[in-house]
Amino acid sequence: MLCPWFGFVRAFASRTSCKVLPELGRSWIRRYSKKLEEEHDLAFSTDRIRNFCIVAHVDHGKSTLADRLLELTGTIPQSAQNKQVLDKLPVERERGITVKAQTATMVYRHGGTSYLLNLIDTPGHVDFSYEVSRSLAASQGVILLVDANEGVQAQTVANFFLAFEAELAIIPVINKIDLKNAAPMQVATQIERLFDIPRSSCIQISAKLGTNIEAVLQAVVENVPPPQGQRDKPLCALLFDSAFEPYRGVVALLALESGQLARGSRIVAAHSGRDYEVLEVGLLRPQEHPQLCLYAGQVGYMVAGMKTAQEAQIGDTIYSYGQPVDPLPGFKPAKPLVFAGMFPIDQSEYVMLRKALEKLMLNDPSVTLIPETSIVLGAGWRLGFLGLLHMDVFYQRLEQEYQASVIRTAPSVTFRARLRSQKLIKEYGKEEISILSPSRFPDRVEVSEYLEPMILATIVTPLEHMKQIMTVCQDCRGTQKEFLNMDDNRVVLKYLLPLSEIISDFYDVLKSLSSGYASFDYEDAGFQVADLVRVDYLLNGTGVEELATVVQREKARHVGKAMCVRLTEVIPRQLFQIAVQAVIHGKVIARETIKPYRKDVLAKCHGGDVTRRMKLLKRQAEGKRSMRRIGNVEVPREAFLRLLRKT
Ligand code: GTP
């Protein structure tokens, strides 16, 4: 479509003898001609396109390799300042981790032919594996990057199988060969043993020093198949990622399966059936590089006036208005595993915080949110996250990008119950319910069984720490599923574990036991029958509703005792003795006592002016007003915050 115009405009603009055109017009034509030339240059036929992503365990050097690939192809200027240029979010730069997959298109010349390479740099941490699975859907191949010092780790195994199941070409690359303790041959043996990839096909590089990077690009061109799409077919594009900008709305990332997507055309989002005018399309190099048209096989961005996350469903199919196509399979929705409460510090900030949450969730649609109200903390929300790091990153982004400070409660998991009581089945309209709050925990007689969420953990550890790690897994009620010798020094363990056991400090324990050498990855393994009970807490016989918890029966005594001790630490002593009790069905399982104490605010005020005494007594009365009365016990709000919030 562009070719006839392209030649004409260039010839026209280059006619410097044309005296009648004012200078302004000539420069415009020159600029337009240049733009058309670039457009023309990037309109590669599908056999000259390669789409791939880099996958690896955390910190094995994905973003550093991406820097070198961008430099080598001239996409960004070579500079010592180029450090993880694709990690753009403040939280990524601060923590030195990738949390959002990033796309960059490069042009690379190989064997006399230019190729359009689309690279996606993915996060390495297990919480963000949803990002990896989406990136794989927009690729035909992966670079499986392994640290020459650390060898194959838990996320290397997980990412390999994701790519293998998606039937993508896999290019094994061993990075950091410059390190003193690098053992690339040993790592190549691990790769051969675990993944059945010949040792000889592993490419050895140093992304930091830029050693052998050209070999990676050559392997991409030679081993990754070109996309299958045909330009002359109707448009069919996969929406695999999105970001939100306040003025332009949703910027959607698309992988074009077939057809063309031109600026100004009309498209339909299959999920909602809504149609839009395409305002802008382009490639990411790695900054936005607008184009007149995207073609089958290319990966690029589109702005079409979509204003909400619901309009730009991840995994949706985009087609031309009036030319519907069969929707692509899309993705399984992200499933939150860890839940935590979030409340404004001051209730007057509720509306502002809700707006900030809505905006951030447009950039991170894997977070779920339902309103929740707490007697102590007021109105807030219960948020679902993919894991603990995901939760921390979300809160940090909320603070950094939206200046919002919040009270967050400790993370928990969601249990389920299969109902026996016909009354409850009728009330809920189903036989199996999620227990979203301990206050809605159905009684044992009303259910046939309780269920708890499980995960299948993959742990890679040096042999010398294996026994201790197995003991920890057993203490966490784990069941061993698999055992594999990776080489003479390392083993892979697979355990079925209750999620509630790993959300506290399992990962830290694993790291400290193995001096940081063990790695851990997990996948959702559904629900399993569990013996659950609700533990209530009483202060002088009156229940404290907001502290009730649901726990494993065998852990109830331990959990109850720990909470009673915490309560004695945070509740100030009062004029009378306070009995702190943990109970199950009215039966006391733990008890502590807070001794009586009288705070005499006038103690230091001998003689003197009566107004000073009145002032001190008034201040004491005001302090009491901000307390919550439970039975005859006054509990300051701060005490609740210390008990409920994540420390
Ligand atoms: P995540 O996205 O968080 O999973 O990390 P990543 O895999 O993108 O790793 P990144 O590129 O951020 O590199 C992690 C660390 O390894 C950084 O400190 C890099 O400087 C360092 N690094 C990367 N490649 C090399 C290398 O070839 N040699 C050496 N010595 N260090 C490297």
PDB file of N, CA, C and O in Angstrom, residues 342-394:
ATOM      1  N   MET A 342      -6.418  -3.942  53.116  1.00  0.00           N
ATOM      2  CA  MET A 342      -5.801  -2.627  52.958  1.00  0.00           C
ATOM      3  C   MET A 342      -6.817  -1.567  53.387  1.00  0.00           C
ATOM      4  O   MET A 342      -7.970  -1.599  52.956  1.00  0.00           O
ATOM      5  N   PHE A 343      -6.365  -0.653  54.240  1.00  0.00           N
ATOM      6  CA  PHE A 343      -7.264   0.382  54.779  1.00  0.00           C
ATOM      7  C   PHE A 343      -6.570   1.732  54.737  1.00  0.00           C
ATOM      8  O   PHE A 343      -5.356   1.809  54.934  1.00  0.00           O
ATOM      9  N   PRO A 344      -7.340   2.815  54.471  1.00  0.00           N
ATOM     10  CA  PRO A 344      -6.708   4.142  54.528  1.00  0.00           C
ATOM     11  C   PRO A 344      -6.316   4.465  55.964  1.00  0.00           C
ATOM     12  O   PRO A 344      -7.010   4.042  56.899  1.00  0.00           O
ATOM     13  N   ILE A 345      -5.217   5.219  56.139  1.00  0.00           N
ATOM     14  CA  ILE A 345      -4.793   5.581  57.495  1.00  0.00           C
ATOM     15  C   ILE A 345      -5.869   6.451  58.131  1.00  0.00           C
ATOM     16  O   ILE A 345      -6.219   6.311  59.279  1.00  0.00           O
ATOM     17  N   ASP A 346      -6.438   7.343  57.321  1.00  0.00           N
ATOM     18  CA  ASP A 346      -7.542   8.176  57.778  1.00  0.00           C
ATOM     19  C   ASP A 346      -8.723   7.908  56.838  1.00  0.00           C
ATOM     20  O   ASP A 346      -8.543   7.919  55.624  1.00  0.00           O
ATOM     21  N   GLN A 347      -9.915   7.666  57.402  1.00  0.00           N
ATOM     22  CA  GLN A 347     -11.062   7.321  56.558  1.00  0.00           C
ATOM     23  C   GLN A 347     -11.402   8.417  55.540  1.00  0.00           C
ATOM     24  O   GLN A 347     -11.995   8.145  54.501  1.00  0.00           O
ATOM     25  N   SER A 348     -10.971   9.669  55.807  1.00  0.00           N
ATOM     26  CA  SER A 348     -11.266  10.736  54.853  1.00  0.00           C
ATOM     27  C   SER A 348     -10.483  10.545  53.549  1.00  0.00           C
ATOM     28  O   SER A 348     -10.798  11.146  52.530  1.00  0.00           O
ATOM     29  N   GLU A 349      -9.466   9.658  53.580  1.00  0.00           N
ATOM     30  CA  GLU A 349      -8.670   9.421  52.360  1.00  0.00           C
ATOM     31  C   GLU A 349      -9.214   8.261  51.529  1.00  0.00           C
ATOM     32  O   GLU A 349      -8.589   7.844  50.549  1.00  0.00           O
ATOM     33  N   TYR A 350     -10.372   7.731  51.937  1.00  0.00           N
ATOM     34  CA  TYR A 350     -10.897   6.531  51.282  1.00  0.00           C
ATOM     35  C   TYR A 350     -11.081   6.714  49.766  1.00  0.00           C
ATOM     36  O   TYR A 350     -10.622   5.915  48.965  1.00  0.00           O
ATOM     37  N   VAL A 351     -11.747   7.814  49.383  1.00  0.00           N
ATOM     38  CA  VAL A 351     -12.066   8.011  47.958  1.00  0.00           C
ATOM     39  C   VAL A 351     -10.787   8.191  47.146  1.00  0.00           C
ATOM     40  O   VAL A 351     -10.624   7.596  46.069  1.00  0.00           O
ATOM     41  N   MET A 352      -9.843   8.969  47.701  1.00  0.00           N
ATOM     42  CA  MET A 352      -8.575   9.209  47.002  1.00  0.00           C
ATOM     43  C   MET A 352      -7.812   7.894  46.808  1.00  0.00           C
ATOM     44  O   MET A 352      -7.295   7.595  45.737  1.00  0.00           O
ATOM     45  N   LEU A 353      -7.836   7.081  47.861  1.00  0.00           N
ATOM     46  CA  LEU A 353      -7.116   5.804  47.789  1.00  0.00           C
ATOM     47  C   LEU A 353      -7.778   4.862  46.780  1.00  0.00           C
ATOM     48  O   LEU A 353      -7.098   4.147  46.035  1.00  0.00           O
ATOM     49  N   ARG A 354      -9.111   4.890  46.739  1.00  0.00           N
ATOM     50  CA  ARG A 354      -9.808   4.028  45.785  1.00  0.00           C
ATOM     51  C   ARG A 354      -9.423   4.397  44.359  1.00  0.00           C
ATOM     52  O   ARG A 354      -9.175   3.528  43.523  1.00  0.00           O
ATOM     53  N   LYS A 355      -9.303   5.691  44.079  1.00  0.00           N
ATOM     54  CA  LYS A 355      -8.937   6.136  42.728  1.00  0.00           C
ATOM     55  C   LYS A 355      -7.515   5.676  42.390  1.00  0.00           C
ATOM     56  O   LYS A 355      -7.244   5.207  41.280  1.00  0.00           O
ATOM     57  N   ALA A 356      -6.599   5.814  43.358  1.00  0.00           N
ATOM     58  CA  ALA A 356      -5.213   5.390  43.134  1.00  0.00           C
ATOM     59  C   ALA A 356      -5.163   3.891  42.859  1.00  0.00           C
ATOM     60  O   ALA A 356      -4.465   3.432  41.945  1.00  0.00           O
ATOM     61  N   LEU A 357      -5.955   3.127  43.627  1.00  0.00           N
ATOM     62  CA  LEU A 357      -5.988   1.668  43.435  1.00  0.00           C
ATOM     63  C   LEU A 357      -6.483   1.307  42.043  1.00  0.00           C
ATOM     64  O   LEU A 357      -5.910   0.453  41.358  1.00  0.00           O
ATOM     65  N   GLU A 358      -7.568   1.986  41.626  1.00  0.00           N
ATOM     66  CA  GLU A 358      -8.142   1.697  40.310  1.00  0.00           C
ATOM     67  C   GLU A 358      -7.121   1.932  39.205  1.00  0.00           C
ATOM     68  O   GLU A 358      -6.985   1.145  38.283  1.00  0.00           O
ATOM     69  N   LYS A 359      -6.373   3.035  39.334  1.00  0.00           N
ATOM     70  CA  LYS A 359      -5.385   3.363  38.293  1.00  0.00           C
ATOM     71  C   LYS A 359      -4.252   2.347  38.272  1.00  0.00           C
ATOM     72  O   LYS A 359      -3.842   1.893  37.214  1.00  0.00           O
ATOM     73  N   LEU A 360      -3.767   1.990  39.454  1.00  0.00           N
ATOM     74  CA  LEU A 360      -2.650   1.041  39.498  1.00  0.00           C
ATOM     75  C   LEU A 360      -3.083  -0.331  38.990  1.00  0.00           C
ATOM     76  O   LEU A 360      -2.323  -1.035  38.322  1.00  0.00           O
ATOM     77  N   MET A 361      -4.335  -0.692  39.271  1.00  0.00           N
ATOM     78  CA  MET A 361      -4.805  -2.002  38.829  1.00  0.00           C
ATOM     79  C   MET A 361      -4.953  -2.073  37.310  1.00  0.00           C
ATOM     80  O   MET A 361      -4.942  -3.156  36.741  1.00  0.00           O
ATOM     81  N   LEU A 362      -5.068  -0.914  36.662  1.00  0.00           N
ATOM     82  CA  LEU A 362      -5.091  -0.923  35.192  1.00  0.00           C
ATOM     83  C   LEU A 362      -3.732  -1.367  34.659  1.00  0.00           C
ATOM     84  O   LEU A 362      -3.625  -1.954  33.589  1.00  0.00           O
ATOM     85  N   ASN A 363      -2.659  -1.066  35.417  1.00  0.00           N
ATOM     86  CA  ASN A 363      -1.325  -1.490  34.999  1.00  0.00           C
ATOM     87  C   ASN A 363      -0.954  -2.858  35.543  1.00  0.00           C
ATOM     88  O   ASN A 363       0.062  -3.420  35.171  1.00  0.00           O
ATOM     89  N   ASP A 364      -1.757  -3.366  36.470  1.00  0.00           N
ATOM     90  CA  ASP A 364      -1.474  -4.682  37.040  1.00  0.00           C
ATOM     91  C   ASP A 364      -2.795  -5.413  37.242  1.00  0.00           C
ATOM     92  O   ASP A 364      -3.312  -5.506  38.347  1.00  0.00           O
ATOM     93  N   PRO A 365      -3.372  -5.916  36.133  1.00  0.00           N
ATOM     94  CA  PRO A 365      -4.712  -6.501  36.245  1.00  0.00           C
ATOM     95  C   PRO A 365      -4.756  -7.825  37.010  1.00  0.00           C
ATOM     96  O   PRO A 365      -5.832  -8.359  37.234  1.00  0.00           O
ATOM     97  N   SER A 366      -3.589  -8.369  37.424  1.00  0.00           N
ATOM     98  CA  SER A 366      -3.637  -9.650  38.140  1.00  0.00           C
ATOM     99  C   SER A 366      -4.032  -9.471  39.606  1.00  0.00           C
ATOM    100  O   SER A 366      -4.234 -10.453  40.307  1.00  0.00           O
ATOM    101  N   VAL A 367      -4.163  -8.227  40.070  1.00  0.00           N
ATOM    102  CA  VAL A 367      -4.589  -7.986  41.457  1.00  0.00           C
ATOM    103  C   VAL A 367      -6.119  -8.015  41.507  1.00  0.00           C
ATOM    104  O   VAL A 367      -6.777  -7.455  40.644  1.00  0.00           O
ATOM    105  N   THR A 368      -6.677  -8.697  42.533  1.00  0.00           N
ATOM    106  CA  THR A 368      -8.135  -8.683  42.690  1.00  0.00           C
ATOM    107  C   THR A 368      -8.491  -7.852  43.922  1.00  0.00           C
ATOM    108  O   THR A 368      -7.665  -7.716  44.822  1.00  0.00           O
ATOM    109  N   LEU A 369      -9.711  -7.353  43.939  1.00  0.00           N
ATOM    110  CA  LEU A 369     -10.087  -6.437  45.023  1.00  0.00           C
ATOM    111  C   LEU A 369     -11.553  -6.608  45.377  1.00  0.00           C
ATOM    112  O   LEU A 369     -12.403  -6.653  44.485  1.00  0.00           O
ATOM    113  N   ILE A 370     -11.846  -6.779  46.669  1.00  0.00           N
ATOM    114  CA  ILE A 370     -13.250  -6.720  47.113  1.00  0.00           C
ATOM    115  C   ILE A 370     -13.335  -5.814  48.347  1.00  0.00           C
ATOM    116  O   ILE A 370     -12.419  -5.806  49.167  1.00  0.00           O
ATOM    117  N   PRO A 371     -14.431  -5.045  48.472  1.00  0.00           N
ATOM    118  CA  PRO A 371     -14.548  -4.148  49.636  1.00  0.00           C
ATOM    119  C   PRO A 371     -14.626  -4.942  50.942  1.00  0.00           C
ATOM    120  O   PRO A 371     -15.168  -6.055  50.962  1.00  0.00           O
ATOM    121  N   GLU A 372     -14.073  -4.398  51.994  1.00  0.00           N
ATOM    122  CA  GLU A 372     -14.110  -5.049  53.306  1.00  0.00           C
ATOM    123  C   GLU A 372     -14.257  -3.968  54.367  1.00  0.00           C
ATOM    124  O   GLU A 372     -13.729  -2.871  54.200  1.00  0.00           O
ATOM    125  N   THR A 373     -14.949  -4.285  55.444  1.00  0.00           N
ATOM    126  CA  THR A 373     -15.072  -3.306  56.528  1.00  0.00           C
ATOM    127  C   THR A 373     -14.597  -3.935  57.823  1.00  0.00           C
ATOM    128  O   THR A 373     -14.937  -5.078  58.124  1.00  0.00           O
ATOM    129  N   SER A 374     -13.773  -3.191  58.556  1.00  0.00           N
ATOM    130  CA  SER A 374     -13.281  -3.682  59.841  1.00  0.00           C
ATOM    131  C   SER A 374     -13.770  -2.735  60.925  1.00  0.00           C
ATOM    132  O   SER A 374     -13.825  -1.517  60.716  1.00  0.00           O
ATOM    133  N   ILE A 375     -14.115  -3.294  62.088  1.00  0.00           N
ATOM    134  CA  ILE A 375     -14.634  -2.454  63.179  1.00  0.00           C
ATOM    135  C   ILE A 375     -13.581  -1.427  63.589  1.00  0.00           C
ATOM    136  O   ILE A 375     -13.873  -0.272  63.836  1.00  0.00           O
ATOM    137  N   VAL A 376     -12.324  -1.863  63.590  1.00  0.00           N
ATOM    138  CA  VAL A 376     -11.257  -0.973  64.053  1.00  0.00           C
ATOM    139  C   VAL A 376     -10.708  -0.098  62.934  1.00  0.00           C
ATOM    140  O   VAL A 376     -10.489   1.099  63.109  1.00  0.00           O
ATOM    141  N   LEU A 377     -10.497  -0.692  61.756  1.00  0.00           N
ATOM    142  CA  LEU A 377      -9.782   0.013  60.692  1.00  0.00           C
ATOM    143  C   LEU A 377     -10.718   0.753  59.738  1.00  0.00           C
ATOM    144  O   LEU A 377     -10.277   1.509  58.888  1.00  0.00           O
ATOM    145  N   GLY A 378     -12.014   0.514  59.857  1.00  0.00           N
ATOM    146  CA  GLY A 378     -12.979   1.213  59.014  1.00  0.00           C
ATOM    147  C   GLY A 378     -13.160   0.540  57.661  1.00  0.00           C
ATOM    148  O   GLY A 378     -12.928  -0.660  57.516  1.00  0.00           O
ATOM    149  N   ALA A 379     -13.563   1.344  56.648  1.00  0.00           N
ATOM    150  CA  ALA A 379     -13.822   0.796  55.310  1.00  0.00           C
ATOM    151  C   ALA A 379     -12.502   0.627  54.560  1.00  0.00           C
ATOM    152  O   ALA A 379     -11.626   1.486  54.633  1.00  0.00           O
ATOM    153  N   GLY A 380     -12.374  -0.481  53.863  1.00  0.00           N
ATOM    154  CA  GLY A 380     -11.154  -0.739  53.103  1.00  0.00           C
ATOM    155  C   GLY A 380     -11.403  -1.830  52.089  1.00  0.00           C
ATOM    156  O   GLY A 380     -12.546  -1.995  51.615  1.00  0.00           O
ATOM    157  N   TRP A 381     -10.395  -2.591  51.750  1.00  0.00           N
ATOM    158  CA  TRP A 381     -10.522  -3.628  50.729  1.00  0.00           C
ATOM    159  C   TRP A 381      -9.724  -4.851  51.133  1.00  0.00           C
ATOM    160  O   TRP A 381      -8.765  -4.773  51.890  1.00  0.00           O
ATOM    161  N   ARG A 382     -10.119  -5.973  50.526  1.00  0.00           N
ATOM    162  CA  ARG A 382      -9.316  -7.182  50.652  1.00  0.00           C
ATOM    163  C   ARG A 382      -8.730  -7.428  49.271  1.00  0.00           C
ATOM    164  O   ARG A 382      -9.454  -7.598  48.291  1.00  0.00           O
ATOM    165  N   LEU A 383      -7.407  -7.424  49.184  1.00  0.00           N
ATOM    166  CA  LEU A 383      -6.747  -7.555  47.885  1.00  0.00           C
ATOM    167  C   LEU A 383      -6.126  -8.938  47.725  1.00  0.00           C
ATOM    168  O   LEU A 383      -5.617  -9.509  48.699  1.00  0.00           O
ATOM    169  N   GLY A 384      -6.173  -9.460  46.513  1.00  0.00           N
ATOM    170  CA  GLY A 384      -5.573 -10.765  46.217  1.00  0.00           C
ATOM    171  C   GLY A 384      -4.340 -10.567  45.351  1.00  0.00           C
ATOM    172  O   GLY A 384      -4.364  -9.797  44.386  1.00  0.00           O
ATOM    173  N   PHE A 385      -3.235 -11.246  45.705  1.00  0.00           N
ATOM    174  CA  PHE A 385      -1.974 -11.113  44.965  1.00  0.00           C
ATOM    175  C   PHE A 385      -1.478 -12.485  44.529  1.00  0.00           C
ATOM    176  O   PHE A 385      -1.870 -13.510  45.079  1.00  0.00           O
ATOM    177  N   LEU A 386      -0.534 -12.469  43.564  1.00  0.00           N
ATOM    178  CA  LEU A 386       0.009 -13.732  43.053  1.00  0.00           C
ATOM    179  C   LEU A 386       1.055 -14.313  43.999  1.00  0.00           C
ATOM    180  O   LEU A 386       1.472 -15.451  43.850  1.00  0.00           O
ATOM    181  N   GLY A 387       1.525 -13.529  44.942  1.00  0.00           N
ATOM    182  CA  GLY A 387       2.526 -14.011  45.903  1.00  0.00           C
ATOM    183  C   GLY A 387       2.965 -12.864  46.780  1.00  0.00           C
ATOM    184  O   GLY A 387       2.496 -11.732  46.627  1.00  0.00           O
ATOM    185  N   LEU A 388       3.902 -13.149  47.704  1.00  0.00           N
ATOM    186  CA  LEU A 388       4.308 -12.118  48.672  1.00  0.00           C
ATOM    187  C   LEU A 388       5.100 -10.987  48.026  1.00  0.00           C
ATOM    188  O   LEU A 388       4.931  -9.827  48.373  1.00  0.00           O
ATOM    189  N   LEU A 389       5.996 -11.333  47.072  1.00  0.00           N
ATOM    190  CA  LEU A 389       6.782 -10.279  46.416  1.00  0.00           C
ATOM    191  C   LEU A 389       5.860  -9.383  45.586  1.00  0.00           C
ATOM    192  O   LEU A 389       5.985  -8.162  45.584  1.00  0.00           O
ATOM    193  N   HIS A 390       4.898 -10.023  44.913  1.00  0.00           N
ATOM    194  CA  HIS A 390       3.915  -9.271  44.136  1.00  0.00           C
ATOM    195  C   HIS A 390       3.189  -8.276  45.044  1.00  0.00           C
ATOM    196  O   HIS A 390       2.998  -7.103  44.693  1.00  0.00           O
ATOM    197  N   MET A 391       2.827  -8.730  46.243  1.00  0.00           N
ATOM    198  CA  MET A 391       2.129  -7.867  47.196  1.00  0.00           C
ATOM    199  C   MET A 391       3.019  -6.689  47.610  1.00  0.00           C
ATOM    200  O   MET A 391       2.576  -5.533  47.579  1.00  0.00           O
ATOM    201  N   ASP A 392       4.271  -6.979  47.938  1.00  0.00           N
ATOM    202  CA  ASP A 392       5.186  -5.907  48.356  1.00  0.00           C
ATOM    203  C   ASP A 392       5.402  -4.895  47.243  1.00  0.00           C
ATOM    204  O   ASP A 392       5.398  -3.688  47.468  1.00  0.00           O
ATOM    205  N   VAL A 393       5.579  -5.412  46.015  1.00  0.00           N
ATOM    206  CA  VAL A 393       5.816  -4.531  44.864  1.00  0.00           C
ATOM    207  C   VAL A 393       4.597  -3.658  44.609  1.00  0.00           C
ATOM    208  O   VAL A 393       4.717  -2.465  44.339  1.00  0.00           O
ATOM    209  N   PHE A 394       3.399  -4.224  44.763  1.00  0.00           N
ATOM    210  CA  PHE A 394       2.167  -3.459  44.542  1.00  0.00           C
ATOM    211  C   PHE A 394       2.078  -2.301  45.543  1.00  0.00           C
ATOM    212  O   PHE A 394       1.797  -1.163  45.173  1.00  0.00           O
TER     213      PHE A 394
END
